[in-house]
Amino acid sequence: MSNQKIWFITGASKGMGLLLSKLLLDKGDKVAATSRNTEHLKKGIGIESENFLPIELDITNSEAVKQAINKTVDHFGGLDVAVNNAGFSYIGSLEELTDDEFRKALDVNLFGAVNVIRSAMAQFRKQRSGRIINIASAAGYIAGPNIGSYVASKFAMVGLTEALALEARHLNIRPTVVLPGSFRTNFLDEGSLHYAKKTIPDYKSVNTYHSYMKRAGKQPGDPEKLVTELVNLANMENPPVHLILGPDSFQMIMDKRERDLEEFETFRNISLSTDIN
């Protein structure tokens, strides 16, 4: 790939997606940035440039995603990096979340990413190169109470990235799942964090909601450093399949893996007892 890359970024009107888009445009890359509201997107970017292509997009609509990818390729002459950044979280126990709420969470956080991957792969296969960056979370390895739909989508994001890495390696297409910790973006704002409408007092999920809201503006991670590492990732000759970002995320994931191994060993005899003798 040339030094000037062509990027396709979802969820680009705020937070990490907006910061990444602005950084890339500053360095001279070409950016197709998507949002449900392009006016907010254009206002956030703050400049008009021949390298900036704003696209209004509902990522849950597979045909619309295909058209957006095709528009990017037609406009810029190719595609080098696709970033699945769009996402949000419901706060609510599995019992509290309605069917519509749970499905909406997975439609946006997981199936929206799948739509982008499928459409981008057609171009990447054609040119025998490409990078896919899937933004997950430490919650892609560590479950938490009252965020089950978010956890389910991010665990799935890890698994589908691993599968894609095996499927696409011989095509010189490199996917990476990024596992950020707590960064000082607006992810905890009302637009990205929702509370389940149906509440059951036994779960006290409202306490989880208030706990997250109290963290807003106090997250330890520097989002400017985060997006810089995403740019560095796209330039790596041999990028990792998994990239943890943030000391908090790294420590939580390592601790979780230790607990898993301890549990596996505790029940090893049962695990090994099930073959036909």
JSON list of C-alpha atoms in Angstrom, two decimals, residues 75-168:
[
{"chain": "A", "resi": 75, "resn": "HIS", "atom": "CA", "xyz": [-14.54, 8.30, -5.42]},
{"chain": "A", "resi": 76, "resn": "PHE", "atom": "CA", "xyz": [-10.99, 7.61, -4.25]},
{"chain": "A", "resi": 77, "resn": "GLY", "atom": "CA", "xyz": [-9.99, 4.81, -6.60]},
{"chain": "A", "resi": 78, "resn": "GLY", "atom": "CA", "xyz": [-9.60, 2.07, -4.00]},
{"chain": "A", "resi": 79, "resn": "LEU", "atom": "CA", "xyz": [-9.71, 1.15, -0.32]},
{"chain": "A", "resi": 80, "resn": "ASP", "atom": "CA", "xyz": [-6.91, 0.31, 2.09]},
{"chain": "A", "resi": 81, "resn": "VAL", "atom": "CA", "xyz": [-8.37, 0.26, 5.61]},
{"chain": "A", "resi": 82, "resn": "ALA", "atom": "CA", "xyz": [-11.89, -0.38, 6.92]},
{"chain": "A", "resi": 83, "resn": "VAL", "atom": "CA", "xyz": [-12.56, 0.58, 10.54]},
{"chain": "A", "resi": 84, "resn": "ASN", "atom": "CA", "xyz": [-15.61, -0.77, 12.36]},
{"chain": "A", "resi": 85, "resn": "ASN", "atom": "CA", "xyz": [-15.98, 1.80, 15.10]},
{"chain": "A", "resi": 86, "resn": "ALA", "atom": "CA", "xyz": [-19.73, 2.47, 15.39]},
{"chain": "A", "resi": 87, "resn": "GLY", "atom": "CA", "xyz": [-21.35, 1.09, 18.52]},
{"chain": "A", "resi": 88, "resn": "PHE", "atom": "CA", "xyz": [-23.28, 1.74, 21.72]},
{"chain": "A", "resi": 89, "resn": "SER", "atom": "CA", "xyz": [-24.28, -0.03, 24.92]},
{"chain": "A", "resi": 90, "resn": "TYR", "atom": "CA", "xyz": [-27.45, -0.79, 26.80]},
{"chain": "A", "resi": 91, "resn": "ILE", "atom": "CA", "xyz": [-27.33, -0.94, 30.58]},
{"chain": "A", "resi": 92, "resn": "GLY", "atom": "CA", "xyz": [-29.69, -3.61, 31.79]},
{"chain": "A", "resi": 93, "resn": "SER", "atom": "CA", "xyz": [-29.72, -7.23, 32.87]},
{"chain": "A", "resi": 94, "resn": "LEU", "atom": "CA", "xyz": [-30.51, -9.90, 30.30]},
{"chain": "A", "resi": 95, "resn": "GLU", "atom": "CA", "xyz": [-33.99, -10.25, 31.76]},
{"chain": "A", "resi": 96, "resn": "GLU", "atom": "CA", "xyz": [-34.61, -6.51, 31.72]},
{"chain": "A", "resi": 97, "resn": "LEU", "atom": "CA", "xyz": [-33.63, -6.01, 28.08]},
{"chain": "A", "resi": 98, "resn": "THR", "atom": "CA", "xyz": [-36.49, -6.43, 25.65]},
{"chain": "A", "resi": 99, "resn": "ASP", "atom": "CA", "xyz": [-36.08, -8.52, 22.52]},
{"chain": "A", "resi": 100, "resn": "ASP", "atom": "CA", "xyz": [-35.98, -5.34, 20.43]},
{"chain": "A", "resi": 101, "resn": "GLU", "atom": "CA", "xyz": [-33.31, -3.75, 22.63]},
{"chain": "A", "resi": 102, "resn": "PHE", "atom": "CA", "xyz": [-31.06, -6.81, 22.61]},
{"chain": "A", "resi": 103, "resn": "ARG", "atom": "CA", "xyz": [-31.39, -7.27, 18.85]},
{"chain": "A", "resi": 104, "resn": "LYS", "atom": "CA", "xyz": [-30.74, -3.58, 18.21]},
{"chain": "A", "resi": 105, "resn": "ALA", "atom": "CA", "xyz": [-27.51, -3.78, 20.22]},
{"chain": "A", "resi": 106, "resn": "LEU", "atom": "CA", "xyz": [-26.27, -6.72, 18.15]},
{"chain": "A", "resi": 107, "resn": "ASP", "atom": "CA", "xyz": [-27.53, -5.24, 14.89]},
{"chain": "A", "resi": 108, "resn": "VAL", "atom": "CA", "xyz": [-25.37, -2.15, 15.39]},
{"chain": "A", "resi": 109, "resn": "ASN", "atom": "CA", "xyz": [-22.38, -3.52, 17.29]},
{"chain": "A", "resi": 110, "resn": "LEU", "atom": "CA", "xyz": [-21.97, -6.85, 15.49]},
{"chain": "A", "resi": 111, "resn": "PHE", "atom": "CA", "xyz": [-24.01, -7.22, 12.32]},
{"chain": "A", "resi": 112, "resn": "GLY", "atom": "CA", "xyz": [-23.16, -3.67, 11.24]},
{"chain": "A", "resi": 113, "resn": "ALA", "atom": "CA", "xyz": [-19.49, -4.65, 11.39]},
{"chain": "A", "resi": 114, "resn": "VAL", "atom": "CA", "xyz": [-20.20, -7.86, 9.48]},
{"chain": "A", "resi": 115, "resn": "ASN", "atom": "CA", "xyz": [-21.90, -5.80, 6.76]},
{"chain": "A", "resi": 116, "resn": "VAL", "atom": "CA", "xyz": [-18.82, -3.62, 6.38]},
{"chain": "A", "resi": 117, "resn": "ILE", "atom": "CA", "xyz": [-16.46, -6.60, 6.36]},
{"chain": "A", "resi": 118, "resn": "ARG", "atom": "CA", "xyz": [-18.40, -8.45, 3.67]},
{"chain": "A", "resi": 119, "resn": "SER", "atom": "CA", "xyz": [-18.55, -5.41, 1.41]},
{"chain": "A", "resi": 120, "resn": "ALA", "atom": "CA", "xyz": [-14.93, -4.36, 1.97]},
{"chain": "A", "resi": 121, "resn": "MET", "atom": "CA", "xyz": [-13.64, -7.89, 1.34]},
{"chain": "A", "resi": 122, "resn": "ALA", "atom": "CA", "xyz": [-14.79, -7.80, -2.28]},
{"chain": "A", "resi": 123, "resn": "GLN", "atom": "CA", "xyz": [-12.45, -4.88, -2.95]},
{"chain": "A", "resi": 124, "resn": "PHE", "atom": "CA", "xyz": [-9.65, -6.25, -0.77]},
{"chain": "A", "resi": 125, "resn": "ARG", "atom": "CA", "xyz": [-9.73, -9.61, -2.55]},
{"chain": "A", "resi": 126, "resn": "LYS", "atom": "CA", "xyz": [-9.60, -7.87, -5.92]},
{"chain": "A", "resi": 127, "resn": "GLN", "atom": "CA", "xyz": [-6.47, -5.91, -5.01]},
{"chain": "A", "resi": 128, "resn": "ARG", "atom": "CA", "xyz": [-4.99, -8.66, -2.80]},
{"chain": "A", "resi": 129, "resn": "SER", "atom": "CA", "xyz": [-4.43, -6.28, 0.11]},
{"chain": "A", "resi": 130, "resn": "GLY", "atom": "CA", "xyz": [-6.34, -4.58, 2.87]},
{"chain": "A", "resi": 131, "resn": "ARG", "atom": "CA", "xyz": [-6.60, -3.96, 6.59]},
{"chain": "A", "resi": 132, "resn": "ILE", "atom": "CA", "xyz": [-9.69, -4.36, 8.75]},
{"chain": "A", "resi": 133, "resn": "ILE", "atom": "CA", "xyz": [-9.71, -2.79, 12.22]},
{"chain": "A", "resi": 134, "resn": "ASN", "atom": "CA", "xyz": [-12.57, -3.94, 14.44]},
{"chain": "A", "resi": 135, "resn": "ILE", "atom": "CA", "xyz": [-13.00, -1.84, 17.55]},
{"chain": "A", "resi": 136, "resn": "ALA", "atom": "CA", "xyz": [-14.14, -4.09, 20.40]},
{"chain": "A", "resi": 137, "resn": "SER", "atom": "CA", "xyz": [-13.40, -3.49, 24.08]},
{"chain": "A", "resi": 138, "resn": "ALA", "atom": "CA", "xyz": [-11.92, -5.10, 27.15]},
{"chain": "A", "resi": 139, "resn": "ALA", "atom": "CA", "xyz": [-15.52, -6.36, 27.36]},
{"chain": "A", "resi": 140, "resn": "GLY", "atom": "CA", "xyz": [-14.63, -8.61, 24.44]},
{"chain": "A", "resi": 141, "resn": "TYR", "atom": "CA", "xyz": [-12.85, -10.81, 26.99]},
{"chain": "A", "resi": 142, "resn": "ILE", "atom": "CA", "xyz": [-14.34, -9.80, 30.34]},
{"chain": "A", "resi": 143, "resn": "ALA", "atom": "CA", "xyz": [-18.04, -9.98, 31.13]},
{"chain": "A", "resi": 144, "resn": "GLY", "atom": "CA", "xyz": [-19.65, -7.45, 33.40]},
{"chain": "A", "resi": 145, "resn": "PRO", "atom": "CA", "xyz": [-23.08, -7.38, 35.03]},
{"chain": "A", "resi": 146, "resn": "ASN", "atom": "CA", "xyz": [-25.91, -5.53, 33.32]},
{"chain": "A", "resi": 147, "resn": "ILE", "atom": "CA", "xyz": [-24.08, -5.04, 30.01]},
{"chain": "A", "resi": 148, "resn": "GLY", "atom": "CA", "xyz": [-24.82, -8.48, 28.58]},
{"chain": "A", "resi": 149, "resn": "SER", "atom": "CA", "xyz": [-25.82, -7.32, 25.08]},
{"chain": "A", "resi": 150, "resn": "TYR", "atom": "CA", "xyz": [-22.66, -5.24, 24.76]},
{"chain": "A", "resi": 151, "resn": "VAL", "atom": "CA", "xyz": [-20.49, -8.08, 26.06]},
{"chain": "A", "resi": 152, "resn": "ALA", "atom": "CA", "xyz": [-22.12, -10.54, 23.67]},
{"chain": "A", "resi": 153, "resn": "SER", "atom": "CA", "xyz": [-21.40, -8.28, 20.69]},
{"chain": "A", "resi": 154, "resn": "LYS", "atom": "CA", "xyz": [-17.78, -7.66, 21.69]},
{"chain": "A", "resi": 155, "resn": "PHE", "atom": "CA", "xyz": [-16.99, -11.31, 22.49]},
{"chain": "A", "resi": 156, "resn": "ALA", "atom": "CA", "xyz": [-18.40, -12.09, 19.04]},
{"chain": "A", "resi": 157, "resn": "MET", "atom": "CA", "xyz": [-16.24, -9.35, 17.50]},
{"chain": "A", "resi": 158, "resn": "VAL", "atom": "CA", "xyz": [-13.13, -11.08, 18.86]},
{"chain": "A", "resi": 159, "resn": "GLY", "atom": "CA", "xyz": [-14.21, -14.46, 17.48]},
{"chain": "A", "resi": 160, "resn": "LEU", "atom": "CA", "xyz": [-15.18, -13.23, 14.03]},
{"chain": "A", "resi": 161, "resn": "THR", "atom": "CA", "xyz": [-11.88, -11.34, 13.71]},
{"chain": "A", "resi": 162, "resn": "GLU", "atom": "CA", "xyz": [-9.97, -14.51, 14.57]},
{"chain": "A", "resi": 163, "resn": "ALA", "atom": "CA", "xyz": [-11.98, -16.47, 11.98]},
{"chain": "A", "resi": 164, "resn": "LEU", "atom": "CA", "xyz": [-11.48, -13.79, 9.34]},
{"chain": "A", "resi": 165, "resn": "ALA", "atom": "CA", "xyz": [-7.73, -13.74, 9.99]},
{"chain": "A", "resi": 166, "resn": "LEU", "atom": "CA", "xyz": [-7.59, -17.45, 9.18]},
{"chain": "A", "resi": 167, "resn": "GLU", "atom": "CA", "xyz": [-9.81, -17.09, 6.10]},
{"chain": "A", "resi": 168, "resn": "ALA", "atom": "CA", "xyz": [-8.08, -14.09, 4.57]}
]
